XYZ file of C-alpha atoms in Angstrom:
446
model
C -87.010 -41.882 -102.110
C -83.475 -40.749 -101.430
C -84.821 -37.632 -99.715
C -86.852 -39.618 -97.186
C -85.216 -40.526 -93.865
C -85.739 -44.248 -94.429
C -83.375 -47.175 -94.043
C -83.192 -50.079 -96.473
C -85.114 -52.101 -93.913
C -87.866 -49.462 -93.789
C -88.172 -49.477 -97.568
C -88.241 -53.262 -97.671
C -91.072 -53.380 -95.134
C -93.082 -50.787 -97.090
C -92.671 -52.661 -100.386
C -93.557 -55.989 -98.744
C -96.687 -54.476 -97.193
C -98.049 -53.410 -100.594
C -96.957 -56.626 -102.282
C -94.112 -55.587 -104.584
C -90.448 -56.450 -104.525
C -89.019 -53.279 -106.076
C -90.132 -49.665 -106.396
C -90.026 -49.921 -110.207
C -93.039 -52.226 -110.069
C -95.127 -49.228 -108.963
C -94.710 -47.822 -112.477
C -95.794 -50.982 -114.295
C -98.760 -49.227 -115.934
C -96.499 -46.655 -117.628
C -95.345 -47.843 -121.103
C -91.697 -48.867 -120.835
C -90.655 -46.655 -123.741
C -91.833 -43.620 -121.762
C -89.807 -44.395 -118.645
C -86.496 -42.606 -118.186
C -83.448 -44.836 -118.325
C -81.188 -42.272 -116.695
C -81.532 -39.002 -114.751
C -82.750 -35.898 -116.568
C -79.909 -33.974 -118.207
C -79.731 -31.064 -115.770
C -76.780 -29.501 -113.967
C -76.151 -31.097 -110.600
C -76.116 -27.675 -108.992
C -76.586 -23.992 -109.834
C -76.585 -20.808 -107.805
C -79.953 -19.218 -107.075
C -79.223 -16.223 -109.301
C -78.232 -18.503 -112.165
C -81.429 -20.481 -111.815
C -83.517 -17.295 -111.840
C -81.831 -16.158 -115.057
C -82.358 -19.516 -116.765
C -86.022 -19.712 -115.779
C -86.611 -16.087 -116.780
C -85.259 -16.797 -120.266
C -87.500 -19.834 -120.504
C -90.615 -17.955 -119.369
C -89.906 -15.152 -121.852
C -90.673 -17.632 -124.641
C -94.325 -17.720 -123.533
C -96.879 -15.390 -125.107
C -99.172 -14.098 -122.327
C -102.849 -14.392 -123.200
C -103.431 -10.705 -122.480
C -100.666 -9.507 -124.819
C -102.161 -10.562 -128.169
C -105.587 -11.285 -129.712
C -106.620 -14.474 -127.940
C -109.239 -16.998 -129.107
C -108.188 -20.149 -127.249
C -110.795 -22.155 -125.335
C -111.450 -25.907 -125.363
C -112.110 -26.072 -121.627
C -110.016 -23.136 -120.346
C -111.305 -19.638 -121.097
C -109.955 -16.130 -120.751
C -112.394 -13.854 -118.949
C -112.009 -10.577 -117.119
C -111.555 -11.159 -113.397
C -112.273 -8.002 -111.338
C -109.365 -6.750 -109.238
C -111.592 -7.086 -106.164
C -111.377 -10.875 -106.424
C -107.599 -11.081 -106.141
C -107.549 -8.386 -103.466
C -109.960 -10.263 -101.215
C -108.591 -13.787 -101.622
C -105.132 -12.523 -100.681
C -106.323 -11.394 -97.254
C -104.501 -13.544 -94.734
C -107.642 -14.984 -93.159
C -108.628 -16.406 -96.554
C -105.224 -17.157 -98.035
C -103.948 -19.191 -95.096
C -107.157 -21.002 -94.120
C -107.387 -24.604 -95.182
C -109.633 -27.465 -94.105
C -112.427 -26.341 -91.717
C -112.168 -29.204 -89.230
C -113.068 -27.051 -86.218
C -116.288 -25.187 -87.023
C -116.037 -23.010 -83.937
C -112.937 -21.301 -85.394
C -113.668 -21.758 -89.112
C -117.018 -20.016 -89.472
C -115.748 -17.733 -92.248
C -114.471 -20.611 -94.361
C -117.624 -22.647 -93.795
C -119.849 -19.698 -94.669
C -118.219 -18.948 -98.011
C -118.284 -22.642 -98.930
C -121.980 -22.650 -98.049
C -122.512 -19.601 -100.268
C -120.497 -21.277 -103.036
C -122.709 -24.364 -102.856
C -125.819 -22.188 -102.987
C -124.590 -20.419 -106.113
C -123.655 -23.664 -107.879
C -127.026 -25.241 -107.082
C -128.828 -22.195 -108.471
C -126.691 -22.109 -111.623
C -127.153 -25.791 -112.410
C -130.811 -26.014 -111.422
C -130.111 -28.800 -108.919
C -131.123 -29.388 -105.304
C -127.702 -29.550 -103.709
C -124.058 -28.869 -104.564
C -120.819 -29.786 -102.829
C -117.485 -28.060 -102.257
C -113.836 -28.813 -102.959
C -113.735 -30.671 -106.252
C -110.410 -30.476 -108.089
C -111.659 -29.531 -111.568
C -114.218 -30.433 -114.219
C -112.465 -33.509 -115.563
C -111.847 -35.263 -112.250
C -115.313 -34.150 -111.141
C -116.743 -36.001 -114.136
C -114.864 -39.111 -113.127
C -116.276 -38.793 -109.608
C -119.781 -38.358 -111.066
C -119.506 -41.639 -112.997
C -118.313 -43.475 -109.876
C -121.243 -41.978 -107.968
C -123.693 -43.141 -110.652
C -122.289 -46.671 -110.359
C -122.906 -46.606 -106.606
C -126.463 -45.339 -107.032
C -127.529 -47.722 -109.800
C -125.428 -50.741 -108.750
C -124.343 -50.990 -112.394
C -120.895 -50.608 -113.983
C -121.442 -49.349 -117.540
C -121.017 -45.693 -118.545
C -121.889 -44.314 -121.985
C -119.873 -41.217 -122.945
C -120.991 -38.841 -125.677
C -118.696 -38.178 -128.634
C -119.070 -34.503 -127.773
C -117.490 -34.903 -124.339
C -114.137 -33.166 -123.941
C -111.449 -35.834 -124.587
C -109.590 -34.982 -121.385
C -112.763 -35.592 -119.387
C -113.342 -38.865 -121.232
C -109.749 -39.935 -120.560
C -110.147 -39.358 -116.820
C -113.350 -41.406 -116.756
C -111.723 -44.202 -118.732
C -108.660 -44.280 -116.474
C -110.770 -44.554 -113.324
C -113.060 -47.103 -114.956
C -110.185 -49.272 -116.160
C -108.713 -49.381 -112.672
C -112.072 -50.577 -111.304
C -112.764 -52.947 -114.249
C -115.875 -50.941 -115.153
C -117.217 -50.751 -118.699
C -116.879 -47.486 -120.612
C -118.524 -46.937 -124.000
C -117.013 -43.852 -125.666
C -118.798 -42.772 -128.839
C -116.912 -41.443 -131.873
C -116.168 -37.698 -132.067
C -119.453 -35.945 -132.810
C -118.568 -32.764 -134.671
C -122.142 -32.003 -135.761
C -123.795 -32.882 -132.444
C -126.142 -35.366 -134.113
C -124.996 -38.686 -132.637
C -127.556 -41.391 -131.835
C -126.700 -41.703 -128.183
C -130.200 -42.965 -127.315
C -129.525 -46.281 -129.037
C -126.572 -46.899 -126.685
C -128.714 -46.854 -123.538
C -129.876 -50.233 -122.246
C -130.765 -51.946 -118.983
C -127.080 -52.434 -118.142
C -126.297 -48.714 -118.435
C -125.401 -46.944 -115.216
C -125.109 -43.443 -116.644
C -124.959 -41.376 -119.804
C -122.431 -38.531 -119.854
C -123.284 -35.637 -122.186
C -121.618 -32.219 -122.440
C -123.449 -29.040 -123.403
C -122.184 -26.893 -125.000
C -120.089 -29.816 -126.188
C -116.384 -29.773 -126.997
C -117.173 -28.673 -130.571
C -119.426 -25.871 -129.318
C -122.804 -27.463 -130.113
C -125.648 -26.935 -127.669
C -127.482 -30.139 -126.784
C -131.082 -30.752 -125.722
C -130.707 -33.070 -122.739
C -134.417 -33.811 -122.186
C -134.789 -36.751 -124.635
C -131.554 -38.282 -123.321
C -132.695 -37.900 -119.714
C -136.059 -39.511 -120.519
C -134.463 -42.517 -122.234
C -131.908 -42.941 -119.454
C -134.590 -42.860 -116.768
C -136.702 -45.415 -118.644
C -133.804 -47.836 -118.278
C -132.970 -46.940 -114.682
C -129.833 -45.013 -115.657
C -128.697 -41.532 -114.637
C -127.918 -38.562 -116.859
C -124.673 -36.768 -116.048
C -124.620 -33.319 -117.654
C -121.179 -31.779 -118.166
C -120.049 -28.255 -119.022
C -116.620 -26.700 -119.470
C -117.796 -23.075 -119.773
C -119.778 -22.109 -116.674
C -120.634 -18.662 -118.099
C -122.969 -20.435 -120.526
C -125.300 -21.177 -117.607
C -126.098 -17.467 -117.494
C -127.946 -17.758 -120.797
C -128.843 -21.399 -121.509
C -131.387 -23.680 -119.869
C -130.013 -25.204 -116.690
C -129.140 -28.914 -116.900
C -131.440 -29.567 -113.953
C -134.432 -28.186 -115.845
C -133.698 -30.684 -118.636
C -133.736 -33.702 -116.354
C -130.083 -34.163 -115.366
C -129.439 -36.274 -112.281
C -125.867 -35.093 -111.741
C -124.353 -31.883 -113.111
C -120.607 -31.419 -113.134
C -118.191 -29.059 -114.827
C -115.422 -26.511 -114.705
C -115.832 -23.240 -112.808
C -112.552 -21.635 -113.916
C -114.272 -18.958 -115.997
C -115.646 -17.268 -112.891
C -113.020 -15.722 -110.634
C -110.089 -17.859 -111.749
C -107.580 -16.758 -114.389
C -105.908 -19.163 -116.822
C -102.795 -19.600 -114.623
C -100.942 -21.918 -117.020
C -103.563 -24.634 -116.529
C -104.544 -24.410 -112.896
C -105.472 -24.649 -110.160
C -109.114 -24.749 -111.230
C -112.347 -25.516 -109.401
C -114.770 -28.317 -110.158
C -118.502 -27.749 -109.765
C -120.683 -30.689 -108.719
C -124.430 -30.752 -108.067
C -127.108 -33.414 -107.822
C -130.626 -34.197 -106.654
C -131.222 -34.316 -102.916
C -132.131 -38.025 -102.979
C -128.555 -38.853 -104.006
C -126.881 -36.641 -101.436
C -125.298 -39.462 -99.428
C -123.534 -40.795 -102.496
C -122.149 -37.397 -103.457
C -118.334 -37.076 -103.270
C -116.497 -34.252 -101.577
C -118.124 -32.556 -98.652
C -121.208 -30.510 -97.851
C -121.363 -27.403 -95.665
C -124.674 -26.705 -93.959
C -126.389 -23.908 -92.047
C -127.506 -24.401 -88.459
C -127.975 -22.508 -85.180
C -125.891 -22.711 -82.018
C -127.105 -23.226 -78.448
C -128.029 -19.551 -78.258
C -129.967 -19.581 -81.512
C -127.316 -17.751 -83.509
C -126.760 -18.620 -87.161
C -123.761 -20.877 -87.765
C -122.202 -23.229 -90.289
C -120.933 -26.796 -90.042
C -119.641 -29.654 -92.169
C -122.918 -31.517 -92.658
C -121.568 -34.336 -94.809
C -117.929 -35.373 -95.042
C -117.368 -38.371 -97.289
C -113.717 -37.811 -98.142
C -110.898 -40.127 -97.172
C -109.575 -37.348 -94.961
C -112.659 -37.576 -92.776
C -113.654 -41.248 -92.589
C -112.274 -44.722 -93.201
C -111.197 -45.424 -96.762
C -113.694 -48.244 -97.326
C -116.538 -45.924 -96.310
C -115.449 -42.928 -98.393
C -117.218 -41.913 -101.593
C -114.280 -39.831 -102.764
C -110.486 -39.943 -102.748
C -110.180 -36.164 -102.799
C -107.405 -35.313 -100.355
C -106.878 -31.591 -100.703
C -108.931 -28.420 -100.657
C -109.896 -26.158 -103.572
C -111.307 -23.643 -101.131
C -109.389 -20.593 -102.368
C -110.551 -21.164 -105.950
C -114.080 -21.684 -104.655
C -113.832 -18.381 -102.796
C -112.624 -16.596 -105.946
C -115.611 -18.052 -107.795
C -118.011 -16.934 -105.059
C -116.654 -13.381 -104.882
C -116.803 -12.916 -108.657
C -120.299 -14.421 -108.860
C -121.476 -12.179 -106.026
C -120.102 -9.127 -107.809
C -121.906 -10.123 -110.994
C -125.233 -11.104 -109.526
C -127.908 -12.749 -111.659
C -128.340 -9.753 -113.972
C -124.584 -9.335 -114.388
C -124.044 -12.991 -115.242
C -126.821 -12.888 -117.837
C -125.347 -9.750 -119.403
C -121.870 -11.298 -119.411
C -123.228 -14.403 -121.131
C -125.029 -12.320 -123.762
C -121.827 -10.377 -124.524
C -119.918 -13.644 -124.896
C -122.459 -15.020 -127.336
C -122.645 -11.785 -129.310
C -118.851 -11.617 -129.661
C -118.729 -15.228 -130.835
C -121.444 -14.551 -133.420
C -119.505 -11.556 -134.748
C -116.359 -13.661 -135.066
C -118.160 -16.561 -136.737
C -119.694 -14.189 -139.290
C -116.294 -12.695 -140.101
C -114.492 -16.038 -140.335
C -117.238 -17.457 -142.511
C -116.410 -14.857 -145.134
C -112.766 -15.929 -145.401
C -111.943 -18.151 -148.358
C -110.943 -21.606 -147.152
C -112.912 -21.341 -143.878
C -116.226 -23.064 -143.086
C -118.085 -22.573 -139.807
C -119.557 -25.969 -138.913
C -121.912 -25.144 -136.031
C -125.634 -24.534 -136.283
C -125.736 -23.538 -132.606
C -123.055 -22.369 -130.178
C -122.487 -20.203 -127.124
C -119.052 -18.571 -127.196
C -117.085 -21.319 -128.930
C -117.453 -23.012 -132.295
C -115.630 -25.217 -134.789
C -114.305 -24.135 -138.168
C -112.984 -26.268 -140.983
C -109.866 -24.892 -142.668
C -108.370 -25.561 -146.078
C -105.126 -26.605 -144.365
C -104.193 -28.572 -141.234
C -105.264 -26.474 -138.256
C -102.087 -27.143 -136.236
C -99.927 -25.598 -138.968
C -102.264 -22.623 -139.318
C -102.238 -21.982 -135.559
C -98.435 -21.960 -135.487
C -98.237 -19.506 -138.377
C -100.855 -17.254 -136.794
C -98.933 -17.311 -133.518
C -95.897 -16.022 -135.418
C -98.112 -13.137 -136.540
C -99.202 -12.340 -132.989
C -102.607 -14.039 -132.935
C -103.452 -17.016 -130.701
C -106.172 -18.425 -132.892
C -107.597 -21.412 -131.053
C -107.041 -25.106 -130.405
C -106.546 -27.588 -133.269
C -108.898 -30.538 -132.806
C -105.965 -32.795 -133.699
C -104.304 -31.738 -130.456
C -107.248 -33.060 -128.445
C -108.066 -36.007 -130.702
C -104.911 -37.137 -132.492
C -105.475 -39.699 -135.216
C -109.214 -39.009 -135.482
C -108.987 -37.616 -139.025
C -110.034 -34.140 -137.909
C -106.760 -32.375 -138.658
C -108.372 -29.439 -140.486
C -110.742 -28.541 -137.662
C -110.073 -25.637 -135.312
C -111.885 -24.773 -132.065
C -112.303 -21.016 -131.683
C -113.560 -19.195 -128.577
C -114.514 -15.537 -128.216
C -115.317 -14.069 -124.797
C -115.999 -10.584 -123.470
C -112.278 -9.726 -123.594
C -112.144 -9.801 -127.405
C -112.519 -6.493 -129.244
C -113.390 -5.590 -132.811
C -109.693 -4.929 -133.395
C -108.842 -8.426 -132.124
C -111.328 -9.996 -134.493
C -110.070 -7.914 -137.388
C -106.470 -8.940 -136.654
C -107.493 -12.610 -136.568
C -109.284 -12.405 -139.910
C -106.487 -10.452 -141.607
C -103.801 -12.868 -140.392
C -105.897 -15.886 -141.383
C -106.309 -14.604 -144.922
C -102.534 -14.357 -145.221
C -101.784 -17.913 -144.109
C -104.541 -19.778 -145.938
């Protein structure tokens, strides 16, 4: 707070208003052993050139995904993004536009958000989609809160195949609201008995497909059981390209569909920013978070676009809002829309088929390596292998050999007893040479 132009009196009034006596009380939920006891050990000052040199040396330690054979996934995937996407989003009228409060001067922004919503609704098989979700994980949290509002219940059942980061976000939000969260054990085989967890107190069931281990899930039986008990099915995905080949969640009975759209139009970017996709049935539209752009006509009958539904805290009073989203993911949404438009339906289907074919080739090759067992019966472009050694150690040794082999399950689920499991993804960017390098290096380290 030392950078804010506030007096001690100002600070005292702010603390009193929120009911705390000292600023440290705002961090009460952080374990005390994780709080710093003194300032970070950094120089008090450095010249700009010195800082550039230091940061350049630090960044040189990174291995860019495009520089070596790359098989990392687990919710963030490397795909080819056409140069057209970056060229168009860097045009000043797109790059500098932000929240479209004044429709009369924001028709371009409103139109591409409308097109984005249309694409997401078609991909997910749902009636309506929104715009401006942060990412897949926070979108999942918003979906659970929405289900609670719709059903007037407070219990969420989370599949053991849900990405742990997504589950953590849901649990954090639920804990703050004193809601009940039932998180099933990690489901490597995709055979959990989630139906038995659904009862008349259940608000929603959250199931990911393909799940975090790569298994594809049939959502229809889960949707039927949920609906029998008055609960909603929230279908989650982390790899949006899979929707180009698999059944849409909407066609399997999902009530809310939410996931990560990073794979289309958005590069890895060291973890963000990403773009959350959120779609639902039209009967739940007023409980949907975010905002909704609609098509209309002006006084002269010309086509135009407006904000049809704005339920964010930015737009209305906090106690009336259905979402605490306070920024705009519009540029990432635009990148998604441009890339999807370039692909078209046929292009997306072909891209999805190439992804699956490349993953099948890799699984066949890895399955022939001594000390490797492919665990999946079904998968899209990502699957789980069991190694003869701890996966974290193997990944480090493969990185030393110039291969980024995947994500150890122990990194996502520490202490779960799954240390020898490795998540491996193969997209359209992987070549036969990449796969051969992976297999050769793996044989050396096992």
